[in-house]
Amino acid sequence: MFEQFVNGIFWNFALIVFFAGISWRIIAVLRRGKPKDLSVPRNSGISGAIMANIRGFYPRKEIAPRIRMQVIAGYMFHLCLFVLLFFAAPHVTFIAEYITGFSWMPIPYWAFVVASEITFAGLVLLWIHRVLNPVTRLISRRGDHIASILVFIVMLTGCMALAQTSTELRVFHRFTVELLMIYFPFSALMHAIMFVPSRAYTGAWFGRRGVKV
Amino acid sequence: MSTLLERGVDKLKTQIDARVEAYFSSCTHCGVCAEACLFYTETGDPRYTPIYKAEPLRKVWQQEFTLLGKLSNSLGLNSITENDLSDWEELVYDGCSMCGRCSMVCPVGIDIAYLIRKVKEGMAAAGFVPDDLQSAGQRALEFGSPMGLTAKSLRTTIAVLEQENAIKIPLDVEGADYLCMLSSNEVVLYSEFITAISKIFSAAGVSWTLSSKYFEATNTGVQIGDSQIAAQLLERLVEVASELKIKTVISPECGHAYTTFRWDAPNILGRALPFNVVHIMELLDQLRSEGRLKTTGSFDERLSYHDPCNISRRGGVVQQPRHLLNQVAPNFVEMQDSMEMNWCCGGGGGVSANERAEPLRLQVFNVKKRQLDELNVTTLVTSCSNCRIMLEDGLEDNDMDVSVIGITELIADHLA
Amino acid sequence: MLITRFTGDSDSQRFRLRVTIQHEDLLDGNIKMARVNNKKSDRVRKTLFFCVLSLLIVVTVPLVPYAIDAQAVAEKQIKADNVVALPNPAINLWNEVRQRNAITEGSSQVKSVDSGILINKAGEDWRRFRMEILVPYGAFSMAAVLLSLIAFFLLRGKMLLPEARSGKRILRFTLNQRTAHWFIVGLFWLLAITGLILLYGRIILIPLLGAEGFSITATACKDVHNLMGPLFLFAVLAMFLLFVKDNFFTGADLKWLAKGGGMFGGHVSAGRFNAGEKIWFWLLIIFGLSLCISGLILVFSIFGQGREVMALSHMFHGISALLLISVSFGHIYLGTVGMEGTLESMTTGYVDESWAKAHHDLWYEDMAGASETTESADKNSQAGIVASGIANTSHK
């Protein structure tokens, strides 16, 4: 019964909330708009916006030594999460079947396992750092912790279902994924999408002033 | 909600635009901004984390503009209290110089200084502004100068300088190409700036003038975060520039004056300015590249350049001082963290006018001390008179034997 | 003689109202560990101790005849095994079948490790080791440590600071060290719990979950255990690199051990880490590496490991795991409930000066120049960070 619920209604519900929620947030932000900048620009704002999006991926040398943990663990987590989410064989099969209709070449099993391990390590290190560093301990909100723990649970249930022999474990994993999809548009996880306009706005602002971001 | 709080919150609501929403939606509270902020690195106090200073605005956004926030609001779960504003007064006015270094390092590209500027609007509306700044603002509105300088004081200073230096300083000349603004600091403490530009412009054949009707470059409205005061002060400049039929306004050696005139003024006033704006260094560099600024001799002391935040990082004038220094200073060495990532003097954003913030400001000067100790220079050059005072203060506090000079003065001393 | 002190701990916002030292001889000469000696809680603890002791006696005493009986049965079995009436005429056949001192090399169509052995005794040896030695002795060691700790706590109580907190804090563990520690803690417990479920699940969980329920649980645990296992290697290496510097044994450690670490009264000197901590560190490194290596052999069984190798690896893996889990109870006890002022060293990174003087005086003397002052203002206590005196905190 639970299996039918998770595979059926709840999946559809999660899918709708996920896509509609994200679209709604993006549209709402863009619609709010901002007053036009009436100053005379020194350089192009658009190229600044694009450059900021690219440049934002690596830390400035002036602070890089101070933030090594965040950068390394952060990339461990994000890069390998991306790899395992979109290129692990069970996920490719699932996405092909339920979302896109077409599939692509998955990574070999050992690469899936290694990617998962690195993702776990990165996530746990980041969350431990969040709790131990006095700065992040002060500024972190409930949502930051919930997001970290929820992602961890999704990954853990996925790991539990790795053997792909038990329907129950697979259903449980899918259930936690659906919970994450519902939580996503209302949480700090939206940074995965909102970082693009965020960097763009700031990049444009600096670009107009001719400052190298 | 009390009236003060209501006013603050209502004002903050008006401050939320697409940029603010994108920023707060992206923030993952990673804490990287703290590592770039001198108020955090030199005190170890996590409350000075830049994004934490923007909490009042975030709370308003979360409560009024997000679905979960609006839901909890209707259930009576949210409440912004007066403490959410009053407790932030010290963080925002004493513990932030609006240097914008945080905005350069945020991994998701948040312009945190932009957010803090908006927080100040709410604080100003609610009345949580340090007394010193409030008084400076009132003096600025009444006299034109936050120090209370009048046109009479300016005329006196000009007369003395003309006599001592055998130069002519144009005042209220209609139809001049350039109108040079002055910060009160420059009139009172560093009047060698006026002498310097006089000599340089005379040698280069630049048509320029000062104004006695309104000469103040600083804008206390911007420092307080009150756009209404800022606009009132800017209107006076527009009026004077129109009266004197000025084509270009020169922003002098003052940090936030440049960003205000050049970048923020049109947006504060809601219309394009009827004149161009250049920083004095931009003009000097232009004259140098046109061959109109000829220098002789050199200043051989081992020196470095302190980039004023509002001019370099927030203003975009980064290379010009270096071109000028390379002309006269063969022993110019860069700081380890330089140009757009140089460290703030600690006194921007109104902190220098805030006596309450002095102990903190002197403490965070340690970062500048370390930068200088690494270089072992005898002289420090800068292009902002506020930075100059702050640097001299900090150097004296630390018994350091480094002299501070303004770049215009240095160039003028080596005019051919 | 009664000494009353009011001690407040603003960091954790607890207030202990009264520390009463009852006996004069506790004050003479060395500073001894003071005990919270509120009469009521003392009585409660003593009562609990005797209840637990009685429970233990009631439970274990009837088992003694069974133990004796089992012993007798085992002896009979050995005697039976050793009675050789007549050699089995088919002994050569069975040796060939089992490939034990065999003359011919067994072979089969299936080409794989050990595929030439028709009946492999190694599997039975392995099973017997697991079920008859690993499982019971492992349970016994974990239970013994746990019960000893409970008894110790009931007897001795929480070991308090002999002097009140001075308010001056000293950095003991950097952010990297703390991150590595809590990282290995998470991994350790994830692996320990999944591992224990795999070891004891059939006995404890099948009655609760049923066979199919346990099958699902065990599958899940096995996959989590196998996936997280390799990460433990990196965690152990990180712990080694970050903590090895102060963990080499010195003369002071022998003295510390001789005095029982001061856990039964008295003061002993210690450097940054005392002998107990050093022993735990090296146990973790040695048995942690043993776990990793044996674990890797077990999980990547595609490199020609035969049953002997697998059985040996499993033996190392199991023994190392149960040993570490048992000793970890002691480590956790001392780091949390057992001693005042210790946990904060691993959460905030700082310890109070009086804690340092009481437990690691040689280290305290080294660090004396680096001590810092906290302000107890509320706004700082939330942040838990010192105000003046720290420049350029790199938190590394």
Tab-separated table of C-alpha atoms in Angstrom, chain A residues 24-25 28-43 55-57 59-63 66-67 70-71 129-130 133-136 138-141 144 183 186-203 205-206 208-213, chain B residues 16-19 21-23 25-36 40-41 46-47 49 51-52 55 58 61-62 65-68 100-101 103-105 107-111 114 258 262-264 266-267 270-272 276 282 312-317 320 336-338 340-341:
chain	number	residue	atom	x	y	z
A	24	TRP	CA	7.215	30.168	-8.911
A	25	ARG	CA	10.179	31.360	-6.851
A	28	ALA	CA	8.499	35.933	-8.228
A	29	VAL	CA	12.035	37.199	-7.849
A	30	LEU	CA	12.316	38.401	-11.415
A	31	ARG	CA	8.907	40.021	-11.285
A	32	ARG	CA	9.798	42.021	-8.212
A	33	GLY	CA	12.422	43.656	-10.344
A	34	LYS	CA	14.685	46.452	-9.298
A	35	PRO	CA	14.944	50.102	-10.223
A	36	LYS	CA	17.045	50.773	-13.290
A	37	ASP	CA	20.572	51.921	-12.583
A	38	LEU	CA	20.729	55.465	-13.906
A	39	SER	CA	24.473	55.953	-13.508
A	40	VAL	CA	26.726	55.989	-16.561
A	41	PRO	CA	28.416	52.587	-16.735
A	42	ARG	CA	32.114	52.221	-17.245
A	43	ASN	CA	31.840	48.727	-18.648
A	55	ARG	CA	34.546	33.420	-11.431
A	56	GLY	CA	32.397	32.520	-8.451
A	57	PHE	CA	33.426	28.913	-8.773
A	59	PRO	CA	37.849	31.263	-4.217
A	60	ARG	CA	39.894	34.437	-4.222
A	61	LYS	CA	43.519	33.838	-3.382
A	62	GLU	CA	43.383	36.381	-0.567
A	63	ILE	CA	41.024	34.267	1.518
A	66	ARG	CA	41.234	30.595	5.475
A	67	ILE	CA	38.432	28.663	3.824
A	70	GLN	CA	34.637	24.787	3.064
A	71	VAL	CA	36.037	24.777	-0.468
A	129	HIS	CA	32.121	22.326	10.328
A	130	ARG	CA	28.811	24.170	10.400
A	133	ASN	CA	32.811	26.897	13.570
A	134	PRO	CA	31.586	29.739	15.790
A	135	VAL	CA	30.602	31.828	12.766
A	136	THR	CA	28.410	29.210	11.133
A	138	LEU	CA	25.810	31.610	15.062
A	139	ILE	CA	24.390	32.315	11.626
A	140	SER	CA	23.011	28.891	10.685
A	141	ARG	CA	19.283	28.611	10.773
A	144	ASP	CA	20.324	24.811	7.034
A	183	TYR	CA	11.021	20.579	0.833
A	186	PHE	CA	10.916	26.396	0.291
A	187	SER	CA	14.352	25.928	1.697
A	188	ALA	CA	17.965	26.994	1.574
A	189	LEU	CA	18.422	24.309	-1.074
A	190	MET	CA	17.098	26.827	-3.574
A	191	HIS	CA	20.630	28.207	-3.611
A	192	ALA	CA	21.268	25.524	-6.219
A	193	ILE	CA	19.303	27.651	-8.662
A	194	MET	CA	19.249	31.119	-7.163
A	195	PHE	CA	23.022	31.451	-7.105
A	196	VAL	CA	22.889	32.186	-10.815
A	197	PRO	CA	20.779	35.367	-10.636
A	198	SER	CA	22.516	36.289	-7.391
A	199	ARG	CA	25.958	36.194	-8.957
A	200	ALA	CA	24.579	37.839	-12.072
A	201	TYR	CA	23.154	40.845	-10.235
A	202	THR	CA	26.355	41.383	-8.280
A	203	GLY	CA	28.526	40.742	-11.316
A	205	TRP	CA	26.847	45.817	-10.496
A	206	PHE	CA	30.625	45.388	-10.354
A	208	ARG	CA	29.257	48.549	-14.610
A	209	ARG	CA	31.852	49.975	-12.245
A	210	GLY	CA	34.698	48.293	-14.083
A	211	VAL	CA	35.761	46.247	-11.062
A	212	LYS	CA	37.238	42.834	-11.666
A	213	VAL	CA	35.023	40.478	-9.705
B	16	ILE	CA	13.340	44.525	-0.801
B	17	ASP	CA	13.932	44.193	-4.514
B	18	ALA	CA	14.864	41.368	-6.854
B	19	ARG	CA	18.498	41.573	-5.832
B	21	GLU	CA	15.364	38.331	-2.803
B	22	ALA	CA	17.892	36.542	-4.975
B	23	TYR	CA	20.550	37.112	-2.332
B	25	SER	CA	17.366	32.835	-1.409
B	26	SER	CA	20.938	31.894	-2.210
B	27	CYS	CA	22.587	32.322	1.162
B	28	THR	CA	23.567	28.987	2.668
B	29	HIS	CA	25.146	30.531	5.772
B	30	CYS	CA	28.535	29.158	4.866
B	31	GLY	CA	30.440	31.796	6.828
B	32	VAL	CA	32.997	32.584	4.126
B	33	CYS	CA	32.100	36.290	4.274
B	34	ALA	CA	33.367	36.443	7.845
B	35	GLU	CA	36.831	35.452	6.737
B	36	ALA	CA	37.059	38.547	4.549
B	40	TYR	CA	35.608	39.472	12.396
B	41	THR	CA	39.192	38.474	11.659
B	46	PRO	CA	31.217	35.933	15.038
B	47	ARG	CA	28.554	38.625	15.471
B	49	THR	CA	29.958	38.163	10.301
B	51	ILE	CA	25.652	38.387	6.507
B	52	TYR	CA	24.720	38.376	10.183
B	55	GLU	CA	19.739	39.876	9.772
B	58	ARG	CA	16.532	38.951	6.196
B	61	TRP	CA	12.116	39.251	3.891
B	62	GLN	CA	11.515	35.872	5.424
B	65	PHE	CA	7.989	37.626	1.301
B	66	THR	CA	8.305	33.855	1.669
B	67	LEU	CA	5.502	31.323	1.710
B	68	LEU	CA	6.603	29.639	4.916
B	100	GLY	CA	32.429	45.538	0.620
B	101	ARG	CA	35.206	43.014	0.930
B	103	SER	CA	30.786	41.015	-1.409
B	104	MET	CA	33.923	40.029	-3.272
B	105	VAL	CA	34.217	36.599	-1.665
B	107	PRO	CA	30.530	31.993	-3.173
B	108	VAL	CA	26.968	32.649	-4.287
B	109	GLY	CA	27.679	36.235	-5.235
B	110	ILE	CA	25.765	38.122	-2.555
B	111	ASP	CA	26.556	41.825	-2.396
B	114	TYR	CA	24.375	46.382	-0.517
B	258	TYR	CA	33.028	59.143	-5.151
B	262	ARG	CA	29.490	58.790	-9.539
B	263	TRP	CA	27.303	55.761	-8.948
B	264	ASP	CA	24.542	56.319	-6.412
B	266	PRO	CA	21.355	59.338	-10.102
B	267	ASN	CA	19.535	56.507	-8.354
B	270	GLY	CA	15.783	59.286	-9.549
B	271	ARG	CA	17.238	60.988	-12.590
B	272	ALA	CA	20.473	61.110	-14.549
B	276	ASN	CA	29.890	63.912	-15.502
B	282	GLU	CA	40.938	59.606	-12.830
B	312	SER	CA	38.807	50.955	-5.684
B	313	ARG	CA	36.630	48.025	-4.760
B	314	ARG	CA	33.239	49.777	-4.848
B	315	GLY	CA	34.181	52.511	-7.296
B	316	GLY	CA	36.408	50.946	-9.936
B	317	VAL	CA	39.350	53.355	-9.750
B	320	GLN	CA	44.993	55.086	-12.035
B	336	GLN	CA	50.126	41.406	-0.121
B	337	ASP	CA	46.352	41.888	-0.417
B	338	SER	CA	46.019	44.835	-2.750
B	340	GLU	CA	40.225	45.295	-5.102
B	341	MET	CA	41.069	43.040	-2.175
